[in-house]
Short mmCIF file of C-alpha atoms and ligand atoms in Angstrom, two decimals:
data_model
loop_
_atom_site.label_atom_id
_atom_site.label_comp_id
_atom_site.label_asym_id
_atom_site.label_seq_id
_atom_site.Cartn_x
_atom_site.Cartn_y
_atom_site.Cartn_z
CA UNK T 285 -96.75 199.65 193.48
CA UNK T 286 -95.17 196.67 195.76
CA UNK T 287 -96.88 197.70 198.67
CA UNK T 288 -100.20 198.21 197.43
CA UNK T 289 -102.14 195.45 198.54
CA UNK T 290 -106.17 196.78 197.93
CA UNK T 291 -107.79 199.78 196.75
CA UNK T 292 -107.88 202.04 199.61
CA UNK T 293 -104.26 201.43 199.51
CA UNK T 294 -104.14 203.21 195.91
CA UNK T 295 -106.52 205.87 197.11
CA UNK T 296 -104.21 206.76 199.98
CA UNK T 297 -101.28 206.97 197.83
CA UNK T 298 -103.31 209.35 195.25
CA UNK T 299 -104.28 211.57 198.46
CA UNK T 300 -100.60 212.41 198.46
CA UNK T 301 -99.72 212.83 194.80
CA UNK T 302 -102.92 214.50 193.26
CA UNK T 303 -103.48 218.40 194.33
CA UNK T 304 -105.93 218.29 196.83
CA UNK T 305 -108.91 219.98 194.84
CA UNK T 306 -108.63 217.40 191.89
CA UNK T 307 -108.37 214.23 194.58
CA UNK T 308 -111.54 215.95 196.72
CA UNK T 309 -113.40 216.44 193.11
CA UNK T 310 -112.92 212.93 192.73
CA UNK T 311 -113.45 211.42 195.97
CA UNK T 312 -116.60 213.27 197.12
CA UNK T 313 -119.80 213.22 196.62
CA UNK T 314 -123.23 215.62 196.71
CA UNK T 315 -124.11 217.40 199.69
CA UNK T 316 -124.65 215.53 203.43
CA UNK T 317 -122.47 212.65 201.50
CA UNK T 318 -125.52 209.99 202.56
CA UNK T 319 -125.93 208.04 199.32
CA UNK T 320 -122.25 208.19 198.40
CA UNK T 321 -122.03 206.15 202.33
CA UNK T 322 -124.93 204.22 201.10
CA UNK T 323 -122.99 202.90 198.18
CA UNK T 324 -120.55 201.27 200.38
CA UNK T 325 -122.42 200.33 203.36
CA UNK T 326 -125.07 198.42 201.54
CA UNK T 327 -122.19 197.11 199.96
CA UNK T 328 -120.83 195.56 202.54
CA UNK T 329 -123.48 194.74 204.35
CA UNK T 330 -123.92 192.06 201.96
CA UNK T 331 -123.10 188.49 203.02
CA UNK T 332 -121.47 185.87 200.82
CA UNK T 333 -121.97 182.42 201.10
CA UNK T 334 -119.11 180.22 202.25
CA UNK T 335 -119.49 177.13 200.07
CA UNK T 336 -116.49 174.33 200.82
CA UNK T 337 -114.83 171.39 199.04
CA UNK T 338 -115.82 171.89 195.69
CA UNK T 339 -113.12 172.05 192.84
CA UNK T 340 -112.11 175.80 191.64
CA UNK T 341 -109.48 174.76 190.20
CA UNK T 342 -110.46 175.96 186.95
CA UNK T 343 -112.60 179.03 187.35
CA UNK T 344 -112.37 182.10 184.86
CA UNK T 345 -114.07 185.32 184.92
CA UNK T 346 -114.38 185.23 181.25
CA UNK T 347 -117.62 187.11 180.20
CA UNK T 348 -119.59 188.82 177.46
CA UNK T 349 -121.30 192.74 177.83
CA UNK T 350 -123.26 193.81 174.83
CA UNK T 351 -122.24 191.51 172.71
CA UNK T 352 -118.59 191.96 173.41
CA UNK T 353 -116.28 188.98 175.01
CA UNK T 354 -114.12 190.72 178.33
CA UNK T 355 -111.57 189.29 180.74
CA UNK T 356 -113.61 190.05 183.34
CA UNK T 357 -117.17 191.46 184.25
CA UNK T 358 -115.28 195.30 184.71
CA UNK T 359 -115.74 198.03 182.96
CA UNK T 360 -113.83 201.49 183.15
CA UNK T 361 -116.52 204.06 184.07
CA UNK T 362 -116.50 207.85 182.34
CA UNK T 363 -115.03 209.86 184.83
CA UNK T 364 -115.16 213.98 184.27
CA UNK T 365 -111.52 215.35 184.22
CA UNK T 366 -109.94 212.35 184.43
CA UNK T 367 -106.43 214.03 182.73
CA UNK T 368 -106.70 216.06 185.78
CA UNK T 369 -106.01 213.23 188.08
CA UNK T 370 -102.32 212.75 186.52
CA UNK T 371 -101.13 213.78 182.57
CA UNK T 372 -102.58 212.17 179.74
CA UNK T 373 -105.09 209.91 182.16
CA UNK T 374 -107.41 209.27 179.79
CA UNK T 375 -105.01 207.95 177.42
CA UNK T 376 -103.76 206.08 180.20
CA UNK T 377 -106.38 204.53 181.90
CA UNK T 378 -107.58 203.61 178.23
CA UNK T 379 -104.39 201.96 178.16
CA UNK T 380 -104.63 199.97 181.00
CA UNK T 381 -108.39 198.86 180.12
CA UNK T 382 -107.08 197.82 176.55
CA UNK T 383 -104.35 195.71 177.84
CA UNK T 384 -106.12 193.86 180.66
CA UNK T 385 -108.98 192.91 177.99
CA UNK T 386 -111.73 195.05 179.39
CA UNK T 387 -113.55 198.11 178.04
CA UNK T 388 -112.50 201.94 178.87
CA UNK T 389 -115.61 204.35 178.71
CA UNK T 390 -114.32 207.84 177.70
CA UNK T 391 -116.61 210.99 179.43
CA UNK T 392 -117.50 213.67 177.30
CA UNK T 393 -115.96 215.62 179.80
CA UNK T 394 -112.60 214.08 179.14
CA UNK T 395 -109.49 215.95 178.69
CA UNK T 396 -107.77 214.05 176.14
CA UNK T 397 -110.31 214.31 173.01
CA UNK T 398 -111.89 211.18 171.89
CA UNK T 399 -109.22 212.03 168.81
CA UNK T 400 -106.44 211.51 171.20
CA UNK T 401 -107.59 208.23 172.79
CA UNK T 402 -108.08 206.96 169.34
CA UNK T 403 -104.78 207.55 168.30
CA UNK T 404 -102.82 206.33 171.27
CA UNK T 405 -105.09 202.73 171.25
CA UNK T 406 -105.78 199.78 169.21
CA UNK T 407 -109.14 198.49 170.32
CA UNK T 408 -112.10 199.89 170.24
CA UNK T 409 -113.82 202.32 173.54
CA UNK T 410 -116.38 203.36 174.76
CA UNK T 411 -118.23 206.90 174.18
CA UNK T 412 -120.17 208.66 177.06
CA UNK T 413 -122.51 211.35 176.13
CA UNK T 414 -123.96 214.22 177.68
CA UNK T 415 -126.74 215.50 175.87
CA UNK T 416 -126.35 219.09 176.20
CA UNK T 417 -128.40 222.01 175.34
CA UNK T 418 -126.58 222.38 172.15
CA UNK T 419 -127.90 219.60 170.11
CA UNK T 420 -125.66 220.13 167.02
CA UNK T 421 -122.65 219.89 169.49
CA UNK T 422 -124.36 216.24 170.84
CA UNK T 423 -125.10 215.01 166.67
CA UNK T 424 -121.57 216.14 165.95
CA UNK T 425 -119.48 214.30 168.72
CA UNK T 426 -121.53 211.45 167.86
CA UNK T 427 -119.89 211.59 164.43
CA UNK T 428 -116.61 212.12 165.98
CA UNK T 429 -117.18 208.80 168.32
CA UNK T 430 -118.14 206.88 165.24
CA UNK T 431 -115.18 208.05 162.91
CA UNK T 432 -112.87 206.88 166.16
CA UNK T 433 -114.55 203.43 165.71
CA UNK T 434 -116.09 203.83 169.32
CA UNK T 435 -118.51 200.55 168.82
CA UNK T 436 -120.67 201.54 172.56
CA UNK T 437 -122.61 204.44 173.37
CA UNK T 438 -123.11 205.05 177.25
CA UNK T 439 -125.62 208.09 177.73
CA UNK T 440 -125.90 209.48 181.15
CA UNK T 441 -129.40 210.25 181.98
CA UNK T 442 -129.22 210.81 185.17
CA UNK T 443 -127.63 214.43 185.38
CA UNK T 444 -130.11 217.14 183.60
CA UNK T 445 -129.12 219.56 186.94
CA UNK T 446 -125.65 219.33 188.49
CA UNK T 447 -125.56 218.31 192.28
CA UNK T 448 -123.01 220.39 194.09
CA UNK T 449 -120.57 219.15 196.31
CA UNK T 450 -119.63 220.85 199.06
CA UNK T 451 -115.62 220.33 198.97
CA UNK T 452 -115.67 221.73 195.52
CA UNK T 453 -116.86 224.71 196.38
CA UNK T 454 -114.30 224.99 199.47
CA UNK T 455 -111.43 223.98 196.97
CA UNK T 456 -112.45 226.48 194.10
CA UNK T 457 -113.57 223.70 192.03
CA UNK T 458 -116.20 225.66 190.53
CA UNK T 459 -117.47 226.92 187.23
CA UNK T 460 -115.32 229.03 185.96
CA UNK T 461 -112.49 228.09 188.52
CA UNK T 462 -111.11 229.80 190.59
CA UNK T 463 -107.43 230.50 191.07
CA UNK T 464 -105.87 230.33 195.12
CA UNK T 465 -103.22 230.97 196.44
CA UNK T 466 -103.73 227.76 198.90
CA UNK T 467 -104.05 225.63 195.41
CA UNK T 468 -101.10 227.24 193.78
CA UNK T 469 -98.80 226.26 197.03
CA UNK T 470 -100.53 222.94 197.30
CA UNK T 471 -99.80 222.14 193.39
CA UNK T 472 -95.80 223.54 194.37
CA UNK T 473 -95.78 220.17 196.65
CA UNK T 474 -96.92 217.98 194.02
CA UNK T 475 -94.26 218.30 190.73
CA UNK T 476 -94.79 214.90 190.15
CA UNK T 477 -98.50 215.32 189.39
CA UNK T 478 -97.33 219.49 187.69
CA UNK T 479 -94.74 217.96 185.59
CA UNK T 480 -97.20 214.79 184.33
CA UNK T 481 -99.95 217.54 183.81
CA UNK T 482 -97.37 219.75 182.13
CA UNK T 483 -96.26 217.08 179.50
CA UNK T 484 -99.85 216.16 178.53
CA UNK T 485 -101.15 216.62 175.61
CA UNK T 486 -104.21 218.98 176.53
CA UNK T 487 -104.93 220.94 179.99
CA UNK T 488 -108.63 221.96 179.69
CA UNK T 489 -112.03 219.67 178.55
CA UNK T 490 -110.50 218.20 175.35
CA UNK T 491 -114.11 217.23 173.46
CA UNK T 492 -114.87 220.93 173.39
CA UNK T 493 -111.95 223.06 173.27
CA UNK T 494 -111.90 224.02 169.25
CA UNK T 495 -115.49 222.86 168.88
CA UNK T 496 -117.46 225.23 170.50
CA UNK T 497 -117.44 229.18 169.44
CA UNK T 498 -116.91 231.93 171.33
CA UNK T 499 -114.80 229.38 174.08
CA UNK T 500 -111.35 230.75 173.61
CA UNK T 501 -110.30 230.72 177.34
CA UNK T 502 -110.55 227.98 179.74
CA UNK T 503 -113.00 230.40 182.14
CA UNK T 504 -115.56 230.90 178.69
CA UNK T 505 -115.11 227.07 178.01
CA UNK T 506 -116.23 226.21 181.86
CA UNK T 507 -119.11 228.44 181.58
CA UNK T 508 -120.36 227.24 178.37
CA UNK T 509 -120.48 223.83 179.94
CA UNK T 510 -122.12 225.47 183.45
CA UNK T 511 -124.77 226.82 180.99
CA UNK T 512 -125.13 223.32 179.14
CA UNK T 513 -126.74 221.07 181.24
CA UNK T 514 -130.17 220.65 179.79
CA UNK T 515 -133.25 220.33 182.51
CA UNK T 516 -135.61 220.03 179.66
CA UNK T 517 -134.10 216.53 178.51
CA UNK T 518 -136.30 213.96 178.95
CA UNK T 519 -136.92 209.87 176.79
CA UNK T 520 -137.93 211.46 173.47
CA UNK T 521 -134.16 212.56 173.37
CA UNK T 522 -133.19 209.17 174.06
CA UNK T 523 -135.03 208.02 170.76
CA UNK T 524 -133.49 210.85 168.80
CA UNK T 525 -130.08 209.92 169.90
CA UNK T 526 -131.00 205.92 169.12
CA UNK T 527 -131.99 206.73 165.40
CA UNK T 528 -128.29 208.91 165.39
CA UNK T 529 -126.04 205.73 166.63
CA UNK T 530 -126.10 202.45 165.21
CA UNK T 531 -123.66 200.65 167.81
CA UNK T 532 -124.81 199.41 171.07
CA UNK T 533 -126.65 202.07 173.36
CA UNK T 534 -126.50 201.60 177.12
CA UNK T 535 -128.41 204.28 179.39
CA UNK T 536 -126.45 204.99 182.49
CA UNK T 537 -128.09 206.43 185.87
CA UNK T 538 -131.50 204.33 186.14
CA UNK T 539 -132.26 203.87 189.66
CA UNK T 540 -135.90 203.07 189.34
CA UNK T 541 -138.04 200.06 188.13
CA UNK T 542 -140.15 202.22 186.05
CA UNK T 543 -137.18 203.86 184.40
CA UNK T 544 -135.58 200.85 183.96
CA UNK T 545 -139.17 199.41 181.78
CA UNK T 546 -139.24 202.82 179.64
CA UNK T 547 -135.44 202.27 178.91
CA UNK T 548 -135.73 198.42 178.03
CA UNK T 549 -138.92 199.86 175.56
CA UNK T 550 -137.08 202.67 173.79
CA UNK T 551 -134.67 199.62 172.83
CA UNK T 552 -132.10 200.40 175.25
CA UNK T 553 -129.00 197.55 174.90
CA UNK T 554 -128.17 197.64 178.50
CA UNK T 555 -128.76 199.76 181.23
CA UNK T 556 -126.25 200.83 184.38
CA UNK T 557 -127.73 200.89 187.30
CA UNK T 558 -126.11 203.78 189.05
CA UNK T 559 -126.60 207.36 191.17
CA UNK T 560 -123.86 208.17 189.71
CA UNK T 561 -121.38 207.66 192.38
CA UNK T 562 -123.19 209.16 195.01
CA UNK T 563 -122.88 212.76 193.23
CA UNK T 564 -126.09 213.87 192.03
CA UNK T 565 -129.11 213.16 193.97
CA UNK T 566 -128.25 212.89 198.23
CA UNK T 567 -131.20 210.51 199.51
CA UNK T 568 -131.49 208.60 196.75
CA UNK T 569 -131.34 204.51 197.73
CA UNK T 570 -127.86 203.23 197.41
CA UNK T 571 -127.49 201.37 194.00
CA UNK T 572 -127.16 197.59 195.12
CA UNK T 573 -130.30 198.33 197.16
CA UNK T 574 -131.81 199.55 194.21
CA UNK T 575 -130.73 196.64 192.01
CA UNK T 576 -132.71 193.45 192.70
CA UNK T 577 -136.04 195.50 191.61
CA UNK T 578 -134.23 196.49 188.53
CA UNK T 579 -133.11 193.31 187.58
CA UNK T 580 -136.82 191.41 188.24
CA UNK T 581 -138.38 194.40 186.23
CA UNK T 582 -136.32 194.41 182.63
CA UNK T 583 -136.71 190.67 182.55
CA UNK T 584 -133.78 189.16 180.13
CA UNK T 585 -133.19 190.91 177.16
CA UNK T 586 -131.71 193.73 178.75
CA UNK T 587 -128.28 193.53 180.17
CA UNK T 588 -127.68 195.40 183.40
CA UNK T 589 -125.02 197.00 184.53
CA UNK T 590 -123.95 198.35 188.28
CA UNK T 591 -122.36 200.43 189.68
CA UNK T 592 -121.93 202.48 192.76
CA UNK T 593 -119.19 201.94 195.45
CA UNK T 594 -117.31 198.77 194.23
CA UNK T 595 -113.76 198.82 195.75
CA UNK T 596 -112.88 194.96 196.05
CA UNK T 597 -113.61 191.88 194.15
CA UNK T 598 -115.79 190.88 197.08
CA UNK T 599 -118.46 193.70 195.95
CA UNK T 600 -118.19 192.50 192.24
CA UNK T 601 -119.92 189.05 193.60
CA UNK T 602 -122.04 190.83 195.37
CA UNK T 603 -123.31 192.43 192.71
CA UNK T 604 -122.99 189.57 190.04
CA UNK T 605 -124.98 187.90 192.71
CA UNK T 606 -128.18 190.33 192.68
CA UNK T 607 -128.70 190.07 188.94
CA UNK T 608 -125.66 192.29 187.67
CA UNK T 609 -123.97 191.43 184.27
CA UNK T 610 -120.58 193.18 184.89
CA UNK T 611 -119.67 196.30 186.83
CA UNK T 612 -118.49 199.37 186.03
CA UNK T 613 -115.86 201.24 188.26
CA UNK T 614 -115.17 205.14 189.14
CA UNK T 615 -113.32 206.10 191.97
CA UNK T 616 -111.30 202.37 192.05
CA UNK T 617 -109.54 203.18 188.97
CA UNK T 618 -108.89 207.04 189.28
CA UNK T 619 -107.08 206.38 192.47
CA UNK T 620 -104.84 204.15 190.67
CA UNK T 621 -104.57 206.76 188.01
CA UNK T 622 -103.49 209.55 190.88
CA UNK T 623 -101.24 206.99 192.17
CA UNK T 624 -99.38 205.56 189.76
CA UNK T 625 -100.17 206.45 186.31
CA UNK T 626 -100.94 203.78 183.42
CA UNK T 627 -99.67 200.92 186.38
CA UNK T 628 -101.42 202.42 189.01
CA UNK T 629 -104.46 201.87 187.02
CA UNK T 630 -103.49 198.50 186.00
CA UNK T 631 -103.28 197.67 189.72
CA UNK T 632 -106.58 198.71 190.30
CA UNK T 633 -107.70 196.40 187.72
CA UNK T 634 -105.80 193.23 188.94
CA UNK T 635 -106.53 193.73 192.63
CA UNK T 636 -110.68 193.55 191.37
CA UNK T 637 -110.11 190.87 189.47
CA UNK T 638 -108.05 188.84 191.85
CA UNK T 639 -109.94 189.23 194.50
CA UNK T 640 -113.16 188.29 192.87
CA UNK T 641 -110.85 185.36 191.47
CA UNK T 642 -110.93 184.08 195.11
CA UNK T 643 -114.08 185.59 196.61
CA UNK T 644 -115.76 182.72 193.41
CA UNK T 645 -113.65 179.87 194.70
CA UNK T 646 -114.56 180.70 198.32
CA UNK T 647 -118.32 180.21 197.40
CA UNK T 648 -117.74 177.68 194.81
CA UNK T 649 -118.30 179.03 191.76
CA UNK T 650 -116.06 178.22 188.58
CA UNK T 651 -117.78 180.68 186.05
CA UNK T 652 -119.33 184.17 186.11
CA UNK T 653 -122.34 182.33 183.82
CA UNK T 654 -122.51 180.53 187.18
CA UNK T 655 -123.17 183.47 189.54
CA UNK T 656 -126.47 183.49 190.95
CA UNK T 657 -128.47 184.42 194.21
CA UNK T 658 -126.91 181.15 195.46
CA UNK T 659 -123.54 183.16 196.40
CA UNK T 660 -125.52 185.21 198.73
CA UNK T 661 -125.87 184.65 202.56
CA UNK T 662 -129.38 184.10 204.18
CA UNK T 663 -132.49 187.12 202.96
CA UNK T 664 -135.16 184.81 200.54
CA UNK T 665 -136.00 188.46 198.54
CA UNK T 666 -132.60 189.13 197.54
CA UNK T 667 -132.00 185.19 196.59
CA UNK T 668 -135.42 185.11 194.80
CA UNK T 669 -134.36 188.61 193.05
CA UNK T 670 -131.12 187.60 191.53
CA UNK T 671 -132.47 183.78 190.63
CA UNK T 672 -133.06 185.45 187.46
CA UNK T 673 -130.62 182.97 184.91
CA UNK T 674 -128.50 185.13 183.22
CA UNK T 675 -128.72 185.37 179.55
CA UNK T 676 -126.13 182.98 177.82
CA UNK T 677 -123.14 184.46 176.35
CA UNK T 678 -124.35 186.45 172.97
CA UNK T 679 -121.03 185.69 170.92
C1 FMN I 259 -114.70 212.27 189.54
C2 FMN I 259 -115.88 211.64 188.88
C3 FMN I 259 -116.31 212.15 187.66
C4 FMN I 259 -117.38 211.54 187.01
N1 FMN I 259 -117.73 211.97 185.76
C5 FMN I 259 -118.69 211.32 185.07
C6 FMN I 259 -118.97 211.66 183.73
O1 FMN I 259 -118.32 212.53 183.13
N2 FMN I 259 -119.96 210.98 183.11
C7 FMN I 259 -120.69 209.99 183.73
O2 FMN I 259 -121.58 209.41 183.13
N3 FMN I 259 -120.43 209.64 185.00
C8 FMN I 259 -119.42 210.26 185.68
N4 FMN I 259 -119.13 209.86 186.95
C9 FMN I 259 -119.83 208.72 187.55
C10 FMN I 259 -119.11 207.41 187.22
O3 FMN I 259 -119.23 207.10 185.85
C11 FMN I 259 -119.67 206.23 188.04
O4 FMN I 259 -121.07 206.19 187.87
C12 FMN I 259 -119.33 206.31 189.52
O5 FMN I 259 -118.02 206.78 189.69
C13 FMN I 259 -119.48 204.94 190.17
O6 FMN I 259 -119.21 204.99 191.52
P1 FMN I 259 -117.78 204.63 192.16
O7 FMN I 259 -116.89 205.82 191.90
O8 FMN I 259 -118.08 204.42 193.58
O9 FMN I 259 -117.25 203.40 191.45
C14 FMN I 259 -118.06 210.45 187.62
C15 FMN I 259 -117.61 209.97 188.85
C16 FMN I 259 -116.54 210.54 189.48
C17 FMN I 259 -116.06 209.96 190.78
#
């Protein structure tokens, strides 16, 4: 890890290690790829403002999300598969999160169960749910995510139909798989990655395997979750699932001022503002384009989250700056995961937070409480957008 300096440094360094299907699975994103470009260019098309001579000597990135105090304003996002990108990475990356004092969302399309992430950590994670068809499957894993002592609920609302990306299908990545010969001779280059995978303690979706009837083979489990995704969901399933989980609830995958109100109504906790990485609906507004409405619409006693294309510190700020709490990150850490393991992951974690550590002193700010539309270069609307105080620390 010496020579890792930023993220795209980790993500070149997974494009060698991880089997090219399970790094293209992870890196792409739905169809033409326009709001997965979106993500970043809005991103970075951001200006910050260069503030000079004021003492940042003593900043910290110290910061509360729902309640809970965190090292910095980061969060691990649920990422699909994510013991696919190296053995165990769930475990791993939960790990990593635990130790640098910032939460670790597990996806309830995890390989390692939310049994196994229990086990092999001492504080408390974070549960993503799916609300599938099977609605006795959905009350039940609830029960499992409370017996672990998972404290946070993140449901995903923004995925009732999948959106298909084109490099998955080219790879085989599809539901069920399918097994080539390319992929075989491309995993034969990669023992690193076969052996890690090899030694882990599960190979297919660990939430489900054992839980579902009728699954006994990886190609029956796939297909029962191809079959799963529910079109039909819609907000009074978000009130059924409030009534089933008494911890915090955070709805994941509002782009949209008027979602964002009907969320903050149904008693929502927080809310991530997110198109899901660019993988679900292509067109859709990049999410820090999308955020500034969001933020002026739930008013303060909603917390929300971002996320969508963060790769440095820089973009934290950015976001911090248009009204976001903290930030959750996908692709930043699973590179780190791919390349490296438990301290690839790790890495990913301290570059972010380094960087941000300096992008704050560089405009002047000590605290994250601090961060307003202040740190933002020039455009009134996105100043007057993120003006919004921020809510004082809850704990
Ligand atoms: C490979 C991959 C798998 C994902 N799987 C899930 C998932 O299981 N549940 C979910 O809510 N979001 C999932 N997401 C979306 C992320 O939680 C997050 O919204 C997105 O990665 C943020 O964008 P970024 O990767 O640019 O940081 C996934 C994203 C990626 C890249």
């Amino acid at each position: 890890m010496k020579n890792i300096a930023c993220i795209d440094d980790l993500r070149m360094l997974a494009r060698r290690k991880v089997p090219r299907a399970f790094f293209d699975y992870a890196d792409s994103g739905s169809y033409n790829e326009e709001t997965l470009r979106a993500n970043r260019s809005d991103l970075e098309a951001i200006k910050l403002r260069q503030r000079v001579l004021v003492d940042v000597s003593q900043r910290s990135l110290t910061t509360t999300v729902v309640g809970q105090n965190i090292a910095a304003p980061l969060i691990l996002a649920p990422v699909g598969l994510t013991g696919m990108q190296h053995g165990n990475g769930e475990i791993l990356s939960a790990q990593a999160a635990n130790e640098a004092g910032i939460p670790y969302t597990l996806s309830t399309m995890s390989i390692c169960s939310i049994e196994d992430v229990a086990q092999a950590t001492r504080k408390p994670f974070w549960f993503q749910l799916y609300v599938i068809r099977d609605r006795g499957f959905s009350k039940d894993i609830l029960e499992r995510a409370l017996a672990a002592k998972c404290n946070t609920l993140v449901l995903t609302v923004d995925l009732q139909v999948l959106g298909q990306r084109h490099r998955d299908i080219k790879n085989g990545m599809t539901v069920p798989p399918e097994i080539r010969l390319k992929n075989i001779i491309d995993i034969a280059t990669k023992p690193g990655w076969a052996f890690g995978i090899l030694m882990g303690k599960r190979k297919t979706f660990g939430n489900l395997a054992g839980h579902v009837k009728g699954t006994e083979n990886i190609n029956q489990l796939a297909k029962w979750v191809g079959d799963q995704f529910d079109p039909a969901l819609n907000w009074k399933d978000v009130e059924w699932i409030k009534k089933l989980w008494p911890g915090k609830l955070i709805l994941k995958g509002i782009l949209d001022p008027e979602d964002a109100k009907t969320a903050v109504e149904l008693g929502a906790d927080a809310i991530v503002v997110s198109n899901h990485g660019g993988r679900q609906l292509d067109g859709a507004p990049s999410s820090i384009s999308a955020l500034p409405a969001i933020v002026d619409a739930v008013g303060s006693d909603t917390e929300v989250l971002f996320d969508g294309g963060i790769r440095t510190g820089a973009d934290i700020l950015r976001a911090l700056g248009l009204g976001a709490r903290a930030c959750m990150i996908g692709r930043a850490y699973i590179y780190g995961l791919g390349a490296g393991g438990k301290a690839g992951v790790a890495k990913a974690i301290d570059i972010l937070k380094n960087e941000l550590s300096v992008a704050m002193a560089l405009t002047g700010t000590i605290k994250i409480s601090d961060i307003d539309g202040s740190v933002i270069a020039g455009g009134d609307v996105k100043k007057k957008s993120a003006a919004r105080k921020r809510k004082p620390s809850q704990s």
